[in-house]
Amino acid sequence: MKAQASAPSDASATTRAEASDLYAEVFRKQATSVEIVSAGRLSLVGARPAIPVYLKQLWRRRYFLWAEARAKVTSGTRETLLGQAWLVVNPVLNGLAYYLIFGLVLGARDGIPNFLGYLIIGVFLFQFTTQCATGGAKSISSGRNLIRAFTFPRASLPISVVLRGLLNLAPTLAAMFALLLALPEDENWTLAALLFPAVIVLQVVFSTGLALLLARIASALPDLNQLIGVLMRFWLYGSAVFFSIEKFTAYPWIVGIMEANPMYMVLDAARDTLLYGVYPALSTWLGLGAWSIGMLVVGFAVFWRAEETYGRV
């Protein structure tokens, strides 16, 4: 009987020993290693990187920016009956309104060859810059949740607005060319028309810098978003969209201001190349190039310097 009683006791002791060994295996002290990190390897979250690093960060996100722009272009008109057709219908309706009011009622068409083409080019191209300016000014406030949740170069937001404008510009330009060809007044097509893409490139560069600059100003002065519509309307009137600059020849100072207007240069060069078969003047190319590169450099620098402040919007 004593031998039989000792068997369970031995089995219980073996079980406790195995459990003790398992506990020691699981919770035994692991070997640790200590790495000393110098302060130079640490960086502040949301800190402003150097410009070369900042540009590399933007370049690495180029595919995401294009995908995000395409998604917003598609979703922006999804709830309407006409969908993306509004990209063409909207400037056509605006052009029709300007033609009725300024062309017929106020007689602004007098002295302008092919006034319908003149008006169509002005309305369609000015719309792109308007979209970049208004969207860029609102880009920081509308992207507030992204800014607070993720670390990324904030310039992605206004640049994305310009990319959406570019995607919208493609069907708009196609409709513009179709309307120009369908108009009863003939265009004077020459090799000068091959320079039209260069005009668009300079306009895109200028609009990108403008979007960056307005994004920075609006983040510091949110009231700009309430004024941007009025300011763009004044700019529209000062760009000779639906009248000729020659109406102000009696006021040389007005002519000088309008000729220095970058959007007037864009529209004047586009009309010369597409409507009148004329090569834009060298002064136009130099002035528009200076405006475009200068606006991009200034807009980017101003936006980049305030990179650390956008997380507090």
Short mmCIF file of N, CA, C and O in Angstrom, two decimals, residues 48-49 51 53-59 61 64-65 68 135-136 139-140 143 147 150-164 207-209 211-213 215-216 296 299-308 310-311:
data_model
loop_
_atom_site.label_atom_id
_atom_site.label_comp_id
_atom_site.label_asym_id
_atom_site.label_seq_id
_atom_site.Cartn_x
_atom_site.Cartn_y
_atom_site.Cartn_z
N ARG A 48 10.52 71.38 -40.43
CA ARG A 48 10.73 71.74 -41.82
C ARG A 48 12.07 71.18 -42.31
O ARG A 48 13.12 71.55 -41.80
N PRO A 49 12.04 70.29 -43.30
CA PRO A 49 13.31 69.77 -43.82
C PRO A 49 13.96 70.76 -44.77
O PRO A 49 13.35 71.76 -45.17
N ILE A 51 15.34 72.19 -48.30
CA ILE A 51 14.62 72.21 -49.58
C ILE A 51 14.93 70.98 -50.44
O ILE A 51 14.00 70.37 -51.00
N VAL A 53 15.69 67.93 -49.52
CA VAL A 53 14.98 66.81 -48.91
C VAL A 53 13.48 66.96 -49.14
O VAL A 53 12.77 65.98 -49.44
N TYR A 54 12.99 68.16 -49.01
CA TYR A 54 11.56 68.44 -49.20
C TYR A 54 11.12 68.10 -50.63
O TYR A 54 10.08 67.47 -50.85
N LEU A 55 11.94 68.47 -51.60
CA LEU A 55 11.62 68.17 -52.99
C LEU A 55 11.64 66.66 -53.25
O LEU A 55 10.81 66.14 -54.01
N LYS A 56 12.58 65.94 -52.62
CA LYS A 56 12.62 64.49 -52.77
C LYS A 56 11.37 63.84 -52.18
O LYS A 56 10.83 62.88 -52.74
N GLN A 57 10.91 64.36 -51.05
CA GLN A 57 9.70 63.83 -50.44
C GLN A 57 8.50 64.03 -51.35
O GLN A 57 7.65 63.14 -51.50
N LEU A 58 8.40 65.19 -51.98
CA LEU A 58 7.31 65.44 -52.92
C LEU A 58 7.40 64.52 -54.12
O LEU A 58 6.39 63.98 -54.59
N TRP A 59 8.61 64.32 -54.64
CA TRP A 59 8.78 63.47 -55.82
C TRP A 59 8.39 62.02 -55.52
O TRP A 59 7.81 61.34 -56.37
N ARG A 61 6.12 61.04 -53.69
CA ARG A 61 4.66 60.93 -53.56
C ARG A 61 3.94 61.28 -54.86
O ARG A 61 2.72 61.48 -54.85
N PHE A 64 0.99 58.94 -55.80
CA PHE A 64 -0.16 59.14 -54.92
C PHE A 64 -0.89 60.43 -55.26
O PHE A 64 -2.13 60.47 -55.26
N LEU A 65 -0.15 61.49 -55.57
CA LEU A 65 -0.79 62.76 -55.88
C LEU A 65 -1.65 62.65 -57.14
O LEU A 65 -2.76 63.18 -57.19
N GLU A 68 -4.74 60.56 -56.24
CA GLU A 68 -5.67 61.34 -55.43
C GLU A 68 -6.39 62.39 -56.26
O GLU A 68 -7.59 62.63 -56.09
N GLY A 135 -8.81 76.91 -55.25
CA GLY A 135 -8.54 75.63 -54.59
C GLY A 135 -7.28 75.67 -53.76
O GLY A 135 -7.23 75.09 -52.67
N GLY A 136 -6.24 76.34 -54.26
CA GLY A 136 -5.01 76.45 -53.48
C GLY A 136 -5.21 77.21 -52.18
O GLY A 136 -4.66 76.84 -51.14
N SER A 139 -6.75 74.83 -49.71
CA SER A 139 -6.16 73.50 -49.59
C SER A 139 -5.73 73.16 -48.17
O SER A 139 -5.89 72.02 -47.72
N ILE A 140 -5.17 74.11 -47.44
CA ILE A 140 -4.71 73.81 -46.08
C ILE A 140 -5.89 73.59 -45.14
O ILE A 140 -5.91 72.64 -44.35
N GLY A 143 -7.61 70.31 -45.90
CA GLY A 143 -6.80 69.16 -45.56
C GLY A 143 -6.37 69.12 -44.11
O GLY A 143 -5.38 68.45 -43.77
N ILE A 147 -3.44 66.73 -42.24
CA ILE A 147 -2.26 67.37 -41.65
C ILE A 147 -2.06 66.91 -40.21
O ILE A 147 -0.93 66.65 -39.77
N PHE A 150 -1.19 62.71 -40.29
CA PHE A 150 -0.05 62.13 -40.98
C PHE A 150 1.06 63.17 -41.14
O PHE A 150 0.81 64.37 -41.14
N THR A 151 2.28 62.64 -41.29
CA THR A 151 3.43 63.48 -41.59
C THR A 151 3.75 63.35 -43.08
O THR A 151 4.05 62.26 -43.56
N PHE A 152 3.69 64.43 -43.78
CA PHE A 152 3.96 64.46 -45.22
C PHE A 152 4.26 65.90 -45.60
O PHE A 152 3.91 66.83 -44.88
N PRO A 153 4.90 66.14 -46.74
CA PRO A 153 5.15 67.53 -47.16
C PRO A 153 3.84 68.24 -47.46
O PRO A 153 3.08 67.81 -48.34
N ARG A 154 3.56 69.32 -46.75
CA ARG A 154 2.26 69.99 -46.88
C ARG A 154 2.04 70.59 -48.25
O ARG A 154 0.90 70.84 -48.64
N ALA A 155 3.11 70.82 -48.99
CA ALA A 155 2.95 71.35 -50.35
C ALA A 155 2.20 70.38 -51.25
O ALA A 155 1.73 70.76 -52.32
N SER A 156 2.06 69.12 -50.81
CA SER A 156 1.28 68.16 -51.58
C SER A 156 -0.16 68.62 -51.76
O SER A 156 -0.78 68.31 -52.79
N LEU A 157 -0.69 69.36 -50.80
CA LEU A 157 -2.10 69.76 -50.86
C LEU A 157 -2.37 70.77 -51.99
O LEU A 157 -3.22 70.53 -52.84
N PRO A 158 -1.67 71.92 -52.03
CA PRO A 158 -1.92 72.82 -53.17
C PRO A 158 -1.46 72.24 -54.50
O PRO A 158 -2.08 72.52 -55.54
N ILE A 159 -0.42 71.43 -54.51
CA ILE A 159 0.01 70.81 -55.77
C ILE A 159 -1.06 69.86 -56.28
O ILE A 159 -1.32 69.77 -57.49
N SER A 160 -1.72 69.15 -55.37
CA SER A 160 -2.81 68.26 -55.77
C SER A 160 -3.95 69.05 -56.41
O SER A 160 -4.61 68.57 -57.34
N VAL A 161 -4.19 70.27 -55.92
CA VAL A 161 -5.23 71.12 -56.52
C VAL A 161 -4.86 71.44 -57.98
O VAL A 161 -5.72 71.38 -58.87
N VAL A 162 -3.59 71.74 -58.23
CA VAL A 162 -3.16 72.04 -59.60
C VAL A 162 -3.28 70.81 -60.49
O VAL A 162 -3.69 70.90 -61.65
N LEU A 163 -2.94 69.64 -59.95
CA LEU A 163 -3.09 68.40 -60.74
C LEU A 163 -4.54 68.14 -61.10
O LEU A 163 -4.85 67.71 -62.22
N ARG A 164 -5.45 68.41 -60.16
CA ARG A 164 -6.88 68.26 -60.49
C ARG A 164 -7.27 69.25 -61.58
O ARG A 164 -8.06 68.92 -62.47
N SER A 207 0.49 79.08 -62.28
CA SER A 207 -0.65 78.73 -61.43
C SER A 207 -0.21 77.87 -60.25
O SER A 207 -0.79 77.97 -59.16
N THR A 208 0.81 77.04 -60.44
CA THR A 208 1.33 76.23 -59.32
C THR A 208 1.93 77.12 -58.25
O THR A 208 1.67 76.95 -57.05
N GLY A 209 2.77 78.06 -58.66
CA GLY A 209 3.34 79.00 -57.69
C GLY A 209 2.27 79.83 -57.01
O GLY A 209 2.35 80.09 -55.80
N ALA A 211 -0.88 78.95 -56.45
CA ALA A 211 -1.60 78.09 -55.51
C ALA A 211 -0.81 77.93 -54.21
O ALA A 211 -1.38 77.96 -53.11
N LEU A 212 0.51 77.74 -54.30
CA LEU A 212 1.35 77.62 -53.11
C LEU A 212 1.34 78.91 -52.30
O LEU A 212 1.22 78.89 -51.06
N LEU A 213 1.46 80.04 -52.97
CA LEU A 213 1.49 81.33 -52.27
C LEU A 213 0.16 81.61 -51.57
O LEU A 213 0.13 82.01 -50.39
N ALA A 215 -2.06 79.43 -50.65
CA ALA A 215 -2.26 78.46 -49.57
C ALA A 215 -1.59 78.95 -48.29
O ALA A 215 -2.16 78.84 -47.19
N ARG A 216 -0.40 79.51 -48.43
CA ARG A 216 0.31 80.03 -47.24
C ARG A 216 -0.42 81.25 -46.66
O ARG A 216 -0.61 81.34 -45.45
N LEU A 296 6.63 80.67 -59.18
CA LEU A 296 6.88 79.34 -58.65
C LEU A 296 7.94 79.38 -57.55
O LEU A 296 7.77 78.75 -56.49
N GLY A 299 6.44 81.42 -54.51
CA GLY A 299 5.36 80.67 -53.88
C GLY A 299 5.88 79.47 -53.11
O GLY A 299 5.46 79.22 -51.98
N PHE A 300 6.82 78.73 -53.71
CA PHE A 300 7.37 77.56 -53.03
C PHE A 300 8.16 77.96 -51.79
O PHE A 300 8.02 77.35 -50.73
N ALA A 301 8.99 78.99 -51.91
CA ALA A 301 9.81 79.42 -50.78
C ALA A 301 8.94 79.91 -49.62
O ALA A 301 9.19 79.56 -48.45
N VAL A 302 7.94 80.71 -49.92
CA VAL A 302 7.05 81.22 -48.87
C VAL A 302 6.30 80.08 -48.20
O VAL A 302 6.16 80.04 -46.97
N PHE A 303 5.81 79.14 -49.00
CA PHE A 303 5.07 78.01 -48.42
C PHE A 303 6.00 77.13 -47.58
O PHE A 303 5.64 76.72 -46.47
N TRP A 304 7.19 76.84 -48.09
CA TRP A 304 8.12 75.97 -47.38
C TRP A 304 8.57 76.56 -46.05
O TRP A 304 8.69 75.83 -45.06
N ARG A 305 8.77 77.85 -45.99
CA ARG A 305 9.23 78.47 -44.75
C ARG A 305 8.22 78.33 -43.62
O ARG A 305 8.58 78.35 -42.44
N ALA A 306 6.95 78.18 -43.95
CA ALA A 306 5.90 78.05 -42.93
C ALA A 306 5.48 76.61 -42.72
O ALA A 306 4.42 76.35 -42.15
N GLU A 307 6.28 75.65 -43.17
CA GLU A 307 5.91 74.24 -43.11
C GLU A 307 5.53 73.79 -41.70
O GLU A 307 4.59 73.00 -41.51
N GLU A 308 6.23 74.28 -40.70
CA GLU A 308 5.98 73.83 -39.32
C GLU A 308 4.70 74.40 -38.74
O GLU A 308 4.25 73.94 -37.70
N TYR A 310 1.65 74.61 -40.31
CA TYR A 310 0.40 74.11 -40.86
C TYR A 310 -0.28 73.08 -39.97
O TYR A 310 -1.47 72.88 -40.06
N GLY A 311 0.51 72.43 -39.10
CA GLY A 311 -0.10 71.48 -38.17
C GLY A 311 -0.93 72.13 -37.09
O GLY A 311 -1.67 71.45 -36.38
#
